[in-house]
Every structure is written in C-alpha cells, then in structure tokens.
PDB file of C-alpha atoms in Angstrom:
ATOM      1  CA  MET P   5     -38.702-101.501 -14.235  1.00  0.00           C
ATOM      2  CA  ASN P   6     -40.967 -98.458 -14.251  1.00  0.00           C
ATOM      3  CA  ASP P   7     -42.091 -99.095 -10.709  1.00  0.00           C
ATOM      4  CA  ASP P   8     -38.544 -99.595  -9.458  1.00  0.00           C
ATOM      5  CA  PHE P   9     -37.406 -96.352 -11.191  1.00  0.00           C
ATOM      6  CA  ARG P  10     -40.215 -94.323  -9.680  1.00  0.00           C
ATOM      7  CA  ARG P  11     -39.387 -95.648  -6.204  1.00  0.00           C
ATOM      8  CA  GLU P  12     -35.706 -94.800  -6.639  1.00  0.00           C
ATOM      9  CA  LEU P  13     -36.581 -91.330  -7.951  1.00  0.00           C
ATOM     10  CA  GLY P  14     -38.927 -90.657  -5.047  1.00  0.00           C
ATOM     11  CA  ARG P  15     -36.332 -91.677  -2.453  1.00  0.00           C
ATOM     12  CA  ALA P  16     -33.754 -89.435  -4.132  1.00  0.00           C
ATOM     13  CA  PHE P  17     -36.074 -86.384  -4.004  1.00  0.00           C
ATOM     14  CA  ASP P  18     -36.819 -87.089  -0.354  1.00  0.00           C
ATOM     15  CA  GLU P  19     -33.102 -86.875   0.379  1.00  0.00           C
ATOM     16  CA  MET P  20     -32.415 -83.620  -1.617  1.00  0.00           C
ATOM     17  CA  SER P  21     -32.840 -81.320   1.421  1.00  0.00           C
ATOM     18  CA  GLY P  22     -30.096 -83.091   3.391  1.00  0.00           C
ATOM     19  CA  ALA P  23     -26.683 -84.560   2.727  1.00  0.00           C
ATOM     20  CA  PRO P  24     -26.488 -87.265   0.008  1.00  0.00           C
ATOM     21  CA  SER P  25     -27.265 -90.790   1.240  1.00  0.00           C
ATOM     22  CA  PRO P  26     -24.205 -93.104   1.471  1.00  0.00           C
ATOM     23  CA  ALA P  27     -26.142 -95.804  -0.407  1.00  0.00           C
ATOM     24  CA  LEU P  28     -27.057 -93.481  -3.257  1.00  0.00           C
ATOM     25  CA  SER P  29     -23.987 -94.222  -5.347  1.00  0.00           C
ATOM     26  CA  SER P  30     -24.473 -98.001  -5.005  1.00  0.00           C
ATOM     27  CA  ARG P  31     -28.094 -97.665  -6.040  1.00  0.00           C
ATOM     28  CA  VAL P  32     -27.119 -95.725  -9.098  1.00  0.00           C
ATOM     29  CA  ARG P  33     -24.515 -98.308 -10.109  1.00  0.00           C
ATOM     30  CA  SER P  34     -26.969-101.153  -9.505  1.00  0.00           C
ATOM     31  CA  SER P  35     -29.628 -99.485 -11.593  1.00  0.00           C
ATOM     32  CA  LEU P  36     -27.214 -98.868 -14.422  1.00  0.00           C
ATOM     33  CA  ALA P  37     -25.994-102.466 -14.313  1.00  0.00           C
ATOM     34  CA  GLU P  38     -29.440-103.976 -14.280  1.00  0.00           C
ATOM     35  CA  ALA P  39     -30.982-101.605 -16.793  1.00  0.00           C
ATOM     36  CA  PRO P  40     -29.980-103.574 -19.924  1.00  0.00           C
ATOM     37  CA  GLU P  41     -31.266-106.825 -18.459  1.00  0.00           C
ATOM     38  CA  ARG P  42     -34.725-105.465 -17.684  1.00  0.00           C
ATOM     39  CA  ARG P  43     -37.497-105.762 -20.113  1.00  0.00           C
ATOM     40  CA  GLY P  44     -38.563-102.787 -22.074  1.00  0.00           C
ATOM     41  CA  PRO P  45     -37.181-100.622 -24.780  1.00  0.00           C
ATOM     42  CA  PHE P  46     -33.522 -99.593 -24.721  1.00  0.00           C
ATOM     43  CA  TRP P  47     -34.266 -95.845 -24.719  1.00  0.00           C
ATOM     44  CA  ILE P  48     -35.980 -96.153 -21.359  1.00  0.00           C
ATOM     45  CA  ALA P  49     -32.691 -97.304 -19.777  1.00  0.00           C
ATOM     46  CA  GLY P  50     -30.837 -94.362 -21.317  1.00  0.00           C
ATOM     47  CA  LEU P  51     -33.481 -91.929 -20.098  1.00  0.00           C
ATOM     48  CA  ALA P  52     -33.264 -93.378 -16.620  1.00  0.00           C
ATOM     49  CA  ALA P  53     -29.462 -93.017 -16.551  1.00  0.00           C
ATOM     50  CA  ALA P  54     -29.693 -89.380 -17.640  1.00  0.00           C
ATOM     51  CA  GLY P  55     -32.327 -88.622 -15.021  1.00  0.00           C
ATOM     52  CA  ILE P  56     -30.291 -90.249 -12.240  1.00  0.00           C
ATOM     53  CA  ALA P  57     -27.193 -88.296 -13.306  1.00  0.00           C
ATOM     54  CA  ALA P  58     -29.109 -85.020 -13.189  1.00  0.00           C
ATOM     55  CA  LEU P  59     -30.482 -85.998  -9.813  1.00  0.00           C
ATOM     56  CA  VAL P  60     -26.993 -86.637  -8.439  1.00  0.00           C
ATOM     57  CA  ILE P  61     -25.737 -83.244  -9.663  1.00  0.00           C
ATOM     58  CA  GLY P  62     -28.734 -81.503  -8.094  1.00  0.00           C
ATOM     59  CA  VAL P  63     -28.202 -83.238  -4.774  1.00  0.00           C
ATOM     60  CA  LEU P  64     -24.527 -82.308  -4.739  1.00  0.00           C
ATOM     61  CA  PHE P  65     -25.368 -78.652  -5.507  1.00  0.00           C
ATOM     62  CA  VAL P  66     -27.929 -78.476  -2.709  1.00  0.00           C
ATOM     63  CA  GLY P  67     -25.637 -80.136  -0.217  1.00  0.00           C
ATOM     64  CA  HIS P  68     -22.532 -78.108  -1.178  1.00  0.00           C
ATOM     65  CA  PRO P  69     -23.563 -74.769  -2.827  1.00  0.00           C
ATOM     66  CA  LEU P  70     -20.837 -72.715  -4.497  1.00  0.00           C
ATOM     67  CA  SER P  71     -19.559 -69.646  -2.715  1.00  0.00           C
ATOM     68  CA  LEU P  72     -19.858 -66.679  -5.052  1.00  0.00           C
ATOM     69  CA  GLY P  73     -17.731 -63.630  -4.260  1.00  0.00           C
ATOM     70  CA  PRO P  74     -18.752 -60.107  -5.055  1.00  0.00           C
ATOM     71  CA  ARG P  75     -18.751 -59.165  -8.689  1.00  0.00           C
ATOM     72  CA  THR P  76     -16.192 -56.672  -9.884  1.00  0.00           C
ATOM     73  CA  ALA P  77     -16.103 -54.598 -13.025  1.00  0.00           C
ATOM     74  CA  GLY P  78     -13.753 -55.720 -15.716  1.00  0.00           C
ATOM     75  CA  PRO P  79     -10.760 -53.732 -16.951  1.00  0.00           C
ATOM     76  CA  GLY P  80     -11.632 -50.358 -18.389  1.00  0.00           C
ATOM     77  CA  VAL P  81     -15.094 -50.327 -16.868  1.00  0.00           C
ATOM     78  CA  THR P  82     -16.016 -47.935 -14.108  1.00  0.00           C
ATOM     79  CA  THR P  83     -19.133 -48.031 -12.067  1.00  0.00           C
ATOM     80  CA  SER P  84     -21.084 -44.819 -11.701  1.00  0.00           C
ATOM     81  CA  PRO P  85     -22.124 -43.830  -8.199  1.00  0.00           C
ATOM     82  CA  THR P  86     -25.780 -43.272  -7.494  1.00  0.00           C
ATOM     83  CA  PRO P  87     -26.578 -39.722  -8.507  1.00  0.00           C
ATOM     84  CA  THR P  88     -27.664 -37.419  -5.744  1.00  0.00           C
ATOM     85  CA  SER P  89     -29.854 -34.391  -6.199  1.00  0.00           C
ATOM     86  CA  SER P  90     -28.246 -31.066  -5.515  1.00  0.00           C
ATOM     87  CA  GLN P  91     -29.487 -27.512  -5.516  1.00  0.00           C
ATOM     88  CA  SER P  92     -27.212 -24.899  -6.955  1.00  0.00           C
ATOM     89  CA  THR P  93     -26.562 -21.840  -4.855  1.00  0.00           C
ATOM     90  CA  PRO P  94     -27.256 -18.636  -6.752  1.00  0.00           C
ATOM     91  CA  ALA P  95     -24.252 -16.390  -7.273  1.00  0.00           C
ATOM     92  CA  PRO P  96     -24.354 -13.421  -5.117  1.00  0.00           C
ATOM     93  CA  SER P  97     -25.203 -10.477  -6.846  1.00  0.00           C
ATOM     94  CA  ALA P  98     -22.712  -7.806  -7.361  1.00  0.00           C
ATOM     95  CA  THR P  99     -22.655  -5.053  -4.694  1.00  0.00           C
ATOM     96  CA  PRO P 100     -24.017  -1.685  -6.158  1.00  0.00           C
ATOM     97  CA  SER P 101     -21.867   1.399  -6.047  1.00  0.00           C
ATOM     98  CA  ALA P 102     -22.464   3.498  -2.959  1.00  0.00           C
ATOM     99  CA  THR P 103     -22.058   6.825  -4.774  1.00  0.00           C
ATOM    100  CA  GLN P 104     -22.373   7.951  -8.372  1.00  0.00           C
ATOM    101  CA  SER P 105     -20.781  10.972  -9.979  1.00  0.00           C
ATOM    102  CA  PRO P 106     -23.258  13.699 -11.010  1.00  0.00           C
ATOM    103  CA  ALA P 107     -23.939  14.588 -14.639  1.00  0.00           C
ATOM    104  CA  PHE P 108     -21.685  17.570 -15.333  1.00  0.00           C
ATOM    105  CA  VAL P 109     -22.263  20.412 -17.793  1.00  0.00           C
ATOM    106  CA  CYS P 110     -19.069  21.523 -19.546  1.00  0.00           C
ATOM    107  CA  SER P 111     -20.073  24.715 -21.329  1.00  0.00           C
ATOM    108  CA  SER P 112     -20.035  28.485 -20.873  1.00  0.00           C
ATOM    109  CA  GLY P 113     -23.160  30.485 -20.117  1.00  0.00           C
ATOM    110  CA  SER P 114     -25.421  30.586 -17.082  1.00  0.00           C
ATOM    111  CA  SER P 115     -28.248  28.762 -15.339  1.00  0.00           C
ATOM    112  CA  SER P 116     -30.773  30.135 -12.837  1.00  0.00           C
ATOM    113  CA  PHE P 117     -33.136  28.991 -10.093  1.00  0.00           C
ATOM    114  CA  SER P 118     -36.128  30.781  -8.600  1.00  0.00           C
ATOM    115  CA  SER P 119     -38.383  30.100  -5.622  1.00  0.00           C
ATOM    116  CA  THR P 120     -41.922  31.158  -4.768  1.00  0.00           C
ATOM    117  CA  GLY P 121     -42.795  31.994  -1.184  1.00  0.00           C
ATOM    118  CA  ALA P 122     -39.196  32.821  -0.331  1.00  0.00           C
ATOM    119  CA  PRO P 123     -38.441  34.818   2.824  1.00  0.00           C
ATOM    120  CA  ALA P 124     -37.622  38.512   2.514  1.00  0.00           C
ATOM    121  CA  VAL P 125     -34.003  37.662   3.309  1.00  0.00           C
ATOM    122  CA  ALA P 126     -32.520  34.142   3.319  1.00  0.00           C
ATOM    123  CA  PHE P 127     -29.706  34.057   5.846  1.00  0.00           C
ATOM    124  CA  ILE P 128     -26.622  32.039   4.885  1.00  0.00           C
ATOM    125  CA  ASP P 129     -25.246  30.323   7.978  1.00  0.00           C
ATOM    126  CA  ALA P 130     -22.643  27.938   6.470  1.00  0.00           C
ATOM    127  CA  LEU P 131     -20.197  27.662   3.577  1.00  0.00           C
ATOM    128  CA  ARG P 132     -18.584  24.228   3.224  1.00  0.00           C
ATOM    129  CA  THR P 133     -16.299  22.585   0.690  1.00  0.00           C
ATOM    130  CA  GLY P 134     -15.581  18.865   0.388  1.00  0.00           C
ATOM    131  CA  SER P 135     -13.687  16.440  -1.842  1.00  0.00           C
ATOM    132  CA  HIS P 136     -15.447  13.453  -3.457  1.00  0.00           C
ATOM    133  CA  PRO P 137     -14.322  10.920  -6.081  1.00  0.00           C
ATOM    134  CA  GLY P 138     -14.291  12.883  -9.342  1.00  0.00           C
ATOM    135  CA  TYR P 139     -15.516  16.237  -8.052  1.00  0.00           C
ATOM    136  CA  GLU P 140     -15.226  19.016  -5.438  1.00  0.00           C
ATOM    137  CA  ARG P 141     -18.384  20.279  -3.729  1.00  0.00           C
ATOM    138  CA  LEU P 142     -19.397  23.715  -2.451  1.00  0.00           C
ATOM    139  CA  THR P 143     -22.401  23.770  -0.119  1.00  0.00           C
ATOM    140  CA  VAL P 144     -24.189  27.039   0.662  1.00  0.00           C
ATOM    141  CA  GLU P 145     -26.600  26.472   3.560  1.00  0.00           C
ATOM    142  CA  PHE P 146     -29.533  28.773   4.366  1.00  0.00           C
ATOM    143  CA  LYS P 147     -30.956  29.147   7.847  1.00  0.00           C
ATOM    144  CA  ASN P 148     -34.574  30.063   7.057  1.00  0.00           C
ATOM    145  CA  GLY P 149     -35.366  28.715   3.570  1.00  0.00           C
ATOM    146  CA  GLN P 150     -34.515  29.041  -0.098  1.00  0.00           C
ATOM    147  CA  PRO P 151     -33.797  32.565  -1.454  1.00  0.00           C
ATOM    148  CA  SER P 152     -35.856  34.140  -4.211  1.00  0.00           C
ATOM    149  CA  SER P 153     -33.425  33.426  -7.056  1.00  0.00           C
ATOM    150  CA  VAL P 154     -29.912  32.170  -7.852  1.00  0.00           C
ATOM    151  CA  GLU P 155     -27.873  32.605 -11.041  1.00  0.00           C
ATOM    152  CA  VAL P 156     -24.757  30.524 -11.852  1.00  0.00           C
ATOM    153  CA  THR P 157     -22.505  31.971 -14.595  1.00  0.00           C
ATOM    154  CA  VAL P 158     -19.375  30.335 -16.099  1.00  0.00           C
ATOM    155  CA  GLN P 159     -16.604  32.657 -17.283  1.00  0.00           C
ATOM    156  CA  LYS P 160     -13.164  32.462 -18.875  1.00  0.00           C
ATOM    157  CA  GLY P 161     -10.390  33.508 -16.531  1.00  0.00           C
ATOM    158  CA  SER P 162     -10.557  33.855 -12.753  1.00  0.00           C
ATOM    159  CA  THR P 163     -10.747  37.675 -12.392  1.00  0.00           C
ATOM    160  CA  PHE P 164     -13.906  39.043 -10.739  1.00  0.00           C
ATOM    161  CA  THR P 165     -15.273  42.508  -9.866  1.00  0.00           C
ATOM    162  CA  GLN P 166     -16.002  43.246  -6.224  1.00  0.00           C
ATOM    163  CA  SER P 167     -19.150  45.188  -5.329  1.00  0.00           C
ATOM    164  CA  PRO P 168     -19.826  47.904  -4.375  1.00  0.00           C
ATOM    165  CA  SER P 169     -16.174  49.017  -4.582  1.00  0.00           C
ATOM    166  CA  GLY P 170     -15.724  48.073  -8.263  1.00  0.00           C
ATOM    167  CA  GLN P 171     -12.221  46.756  -7.600  1.00  0.00           C
ATOM    168  CA  THR P 172     -11.103  43.557  -9.322  1.00  0.00           C
ATOM    169  CA  VAL P 173      -9.705  40.482  -7.667  1.00  0.00           C
ATOM    170  CA  THR P 174      -8.057  37.434  -9.293  1.00  0.00           C
ATOM    171  CA  LEU P 175      -8.613  34.016  -7.742  1.00  0.00           C
ATOM    172  CA  LYS P 176      -6.469  30.920  -8.032  1.00  0.00           C
ATOM    173  CA  GLY P 177      -7.233  28.839 -11.092  1.00  0.00           C
ATOM    174  CA  THR P 178      -7.556  29.385 -14.825  1.00  0.00           C
ATOM    175  CA  ASN P 179     -11.342  29.859 -15.113  1.00  0.00           C
ATOM    176  CA  GLY P 180     -14.233  30.778 -12.870  1.00  0.00           C
ATOM    177  CA  ILE P 181     -17.867  30.537 -11.804  1.00  0.00           C
ATOM    178  CA  LEU P 182     -19.875  33.460 -10.399  1.00  0.00           C
ATOM    179  CA  VAL P 183     -22.793  32.570  -8.104  1.00  0.00           C
ATOM    180  CA  THR P 184     -25.281  35.471  -7.602  1.00  0.00           C
ATOM    181  CA  ILE P 185     -27.901  34.984  -4.856  1.00  0.00           C
ATOM    182  CA  HIS P 186     -30.794  37.483  -4.679  1.00  0.00           C
ATOM    183  CA  GLY P 187     -32.607  38.029  -1.386  1.00  0.00           C
ATOM    184  CA  ALA P 188     -29.743  36.722   0.762  1.00  0.00           C
ATOM    185  CA  ASP P 189     -27.443  37.772   3.593  1.00  0.00           C
ATOM    186  CA  LEU P 190     -23.920  36.471   4.334  1.00  0.00           C
ATOM    187  CA  HIS P 191     -23.025  38.563   7.406  1.00  0.00           C
ATOM    188  CA  THR P 192     -25.874  38.166   9.923  1.00  0.00           C
ATOM    189  CA  ASP P 193     -25.630  34.443  10.710  1.00  0.00           C
ATOM    190  CA  TYR P 194     -22.303  33.568   9.057  1.00  0.00           C
ATOM    191  CA  SER P 195     -18.998  34.035  10.858  1.00  0.00           C
ATOM    192  CA  GLY P 196     -16.664  31.803   8.862  1.00  0.00           C
ATOM    193  CA  SER P 197     -14.002  32.540   6.285  1.00  0.00           C
ATOM    194  CA  ILE P 198     -14.951  34.560   3.193  1.00  0.00           C
ATOM    195  CA  ASP P 199     -11.911  33.295   1.223  1.00  0.00           C
ATOM    196  CA  ILE P 200     -11.674  29.464   1.203  1.00  0.00           C
ATOM    197  CA  PHE P 201      -8.897  27.442  -0.493  1.00  0.00           C
ATOM    198  CA  THR P 202      -9.776  23.825  -1.252  1.00  0.00           C
ATOM    199  CA  GLY P 203      -6.343  22.601  -2.404  1.00  0.00           C
ATOM    200  CA  GLY P 204      -4.244  23.377   0.664  1.00  0.00           C
ATOM    201  CA  ASN P 205      -1.746  26.216   0.642  1.00  0.00           C
ATOM    202  CA  PRO P 206      -1.760  27.624  -2.937  1.00  0.00           C
ATOM    203  CA  SER P 207       1.600  29.354  -2.431  1.00  0.00           C
ATOM    204  CA  THR P 208       3.530  26.128  -1.781  1.00  0.00           C
ATOM    205  CA  GLN P 209       1.502  23.391  -3.482  1.00  0.00           C
ATOM    206  CA  PRO P 210       0.547  22.892  -7.148  1.00  0.00           C
ATOM    207  CA  LEU P 211      -3.095  23.529  -7.934  1.00  0.00           C
ATOM    208  CA  PRO P 212      -5.276  20.422  -8.358  1.00  0.00           C
ATOM    209  CA  LYS P 213      -7.873  20.102 -11.077  1.00  0.00           C
ATOM    210  CA  GLY P 214     -11.322  21.472 -10.334  1.00  0.00           C
ATOM    211  CA  LEU P 215     -12.459  23.897  -7.618  1.00  0.00           C
ATOM    212  CA  VAL P 216      -9.480  25.559  -5.898  1.00  0.00           C
ATOM    213  CA  GLU P 217     -10.867  28.749  -4.276  1.00  0.00           C
ATOM    214  CA  VAL P 218     -14.182  30.223  -3.073  1.00  0.00           C
ATOM    215  CA  ARG P 219     -14.358  33.961  -2.240  1.00  0.00           C
ATOM    216  CA  ARG P 220     -17.121  36.424  -1.362  1.00  0.00           C
ATOM    217  CA  VAL P 221     -17.096  39.363  -3.786  1.00  0.00           C
ATOM    218  CA  GLN P 222     -20.425  40.965  -2.790  1.00  0.00           C
ATOM    219  CA  ASP P 223     -22.708  41.082   0.286  1.00  0.00           C
ATOM    220  CA  PHE P 224     -24.715  44.269  -0.192  1.00  0.00           C
ATOM    221  CA  GLU P 225     -28.403  45.274  -0.292  1.00  0.00           C
ATOM    222  CA  GLY P 226     -29.740  41.691  -0.264  1.00  0.00           C
ATOM    223  CA  VAL P 227     -27.393  40.385  -2.989  1.00  0.00           C
ATOM    224  CA  VAL P 228     -24.599  37.899  -2.250  1.00  0.00           C
ATOM    225  CA  GLN P 229     -22.008  36.978  -4.858  1.00  0.00           C
ATOM    226  CA  LEU P 230     -19.559  34.078  -4.492  1.00  0.00           C
ATOM    227  CA  ALA P 231     -16.642  33.768  -6.919  1.00  0.00           C
ATOM    228  CA  LEU P 232     -15.245  30.261  -7.609  1.00  0.00           C
ATOM    229  CA  GLY P 233     -11.747  29.771  -9.008  1.00  0.00           C
ATOM    230  CA  VAL P 234     -11.465  26.586 -11.142  1.00  0.00           C
ATOM    231  CA  GLN P 235      -8.262  24.985 -12.386  1.00  0.00           C
ATOM    232  CA  GLY P 236      -8.815  23.653 -15.910  1.00  0.00           C
ATOM    233  CA  THR P 237     -12.045  23.316 -17.872  1.00  0.00           C
ATOM    234  CA  VAL P 238     -15.190  24.235 -15.950  1.00  0.00           C
ATOM    235  CA  CYS P 239     -17.602  21.282 -15.708  1.00  0.00           C
ATOM    236  CA  TYR P 240     -20.206  21.646 -12.976  1.00  0.00           C
ATOM    237  CA  GLN P 241     -23.662  20.751 -11.715  1.00  0.00           C
ATOM    238  CA  ALA P 242     -25.881  22.912  -9.453  1.00  0.00           C
ATOM    239  CA  THR P 243     -28.746  21.419  -7.420  1.00  0.00           C
ATOM    240  CA  TRP P 244     -30.983  22.259  -4.467  1.00  0.00           C
ATOM    241  CA  LEU P 245     -31.264  20.100  -1.349  1.00  0.00           C
ATOM    242  CA  SER P 246     -33.721  20.443   1.499  1.00  0.00           C
ATOM    243  CA  ASN P 247     -33.852  19.987   5.293  1.00  0.00           C
ATOM    244  CA  PRO P 248     -32.019  22.284   5.639  1.00  0.00           C
ATOM    245  CA  SER P 249     -32.308  24.287   2.435  1.00  0.00           C
ATOM    246  CA  ARG P 250     -28.941  24.447   0.673  1.00  0.00           C
ATOM    247  CA  LEU P 251     -27.421  25.102  -2.710  1.00  0.00           C
ATOM    248  CA  VAL P 252     -24.898  22.461  -3.849  1.00  0.00           C
ATOM    249  CA  ILE P 253     -22.406  23.130  -6.665  1.00  0.00           C
ATOM    250  CA  ASP P 254     -20.219  20.212  -7.789  1.00  0.00           C
ATOM    251  CA  VAL P 255     -17.139  20.959  -9.930  1.00  0.00           C
ATOM    252  CA  GLN P 256     -15.533  18.074 -11.830  1.00  0.00           C
ATOM    253  CA  THR P 257     -11.915  17.268 -11.046  1.00  0.00           C
ATOM    254  CA  ALA P 258     -11.148  14.546 -13.601  1.00  0.00           C
TER     255      ALA P 258
END
C-alpha cells in the first residue's frame, strides 16, 4: 500500500502545474475503495484519504485561482493620502511708513542755533511753505551757507513789532513765532513775496490749524526777522538741512 500511495502522490504533484487529469477522480475513488482491504493499520488509510483530499483542493486552486478585486475601506473608514512635503511661504512683511511726523515741542520760550565759519552775510534766496500730513513747513534757504546764529521765539498772540520803524503788525492766527536770523540778507538774492498766506485767502476762508501766515518784519543791518502767525497752540520743530543750507520750521496742524 505504501508504494502504491507514493506513486499516486508523485503523479498528482507532477500534474499540479497543469489542468487536473481526467483520471484523477477515478484514482481517488479507487484508492478510497481499496484502502480498507489493504493490509496495514486503519489510520494509514485515513491519513491517505486526507492527503489526497488536500491534494485535490491544491490542484483545483492552481488550475482555477480566485480573482480578487481591489480592497476597499469599510464604512466609516477613510484612507489618508500620502503626505507630501511643503514649504511655507513667509508672510510678507509689512510695508514701512514713507514719512514720519517730527517730534514737536509745545511750549513757550525760545531756542537758538549758532554756526562757526559762517559767511559775513548769508543771503536768503528762497522762502517756501508746504503742507504735510500733520504739519505745515516753512523752509528758509541760504545761497552761500549757514548764517552765524538763529533764534526761534514762541509768543502769545500774533502781534509783532516791525523794525526799524517800530510800528506793530498783527498776523492771521491766535499765536506766533518770531524767527531772528543774524548775519543774513533777505533783499539781495530774494525777489519773492514778503507776506505769505498758507491757508488760501484768509478773508474768505476759515483759518486752518497750524501755520497760516509768514511775514518779514525786519531786514536791516544784517538782521532778518520773520514773523509766523499760528492758529491754535504753537507746537513746532526747527532743524537745519544741508546741500543747500536751509532752516526748516515745522508747525503742527493736528
């Protein structure tokens, strides 16, 4: 029996790579029928039957494999996509302000400037006013360098004394600033207006806050005085700029 079983098992393995042999089923039935009549223990026949059954299943699987479809996630389950690396783009920085308001001084009194190596006479060749966010600007430009000294004095009221006549004049506005320039000349190289209104026509329009009028009150013996009429509280800043040399006075409007 053992020899016959081994021969049957060998022939079955030889046929596993192809389609099942037509005589395979008859061989299996014959072996099962004859197994009890053969000599040998009973368990050997049972083992042989189990082995032949496993062999038949294996042959059928090889000859006709199952078609497996794609696996899908069950209800309530979501598949995560493959993560991709990304580089965050930095937020653009905020754009800085193009201009900044100057630091204003809001108090009475005076401030002064002096210069070494100044010319004998500094000739003023331009007086300009201009509006900026939060302040009005007066620019006094010098043709040949910075004068020897400048004094800026804040006063209550807008009435000034003209020199050398001694007569008084009242400017537009509620308060004033007197700019005294030593070693200067306003008539040799300057031909513009000596009474400048910054807020339009003061007779028909209400006065705005800040600088409203600039007027020459002295141009005599190397001393030039400019009177500034200011509407409201006087808050100002005075600075020097170069190339060309010029005095800049900013008066707050807010």
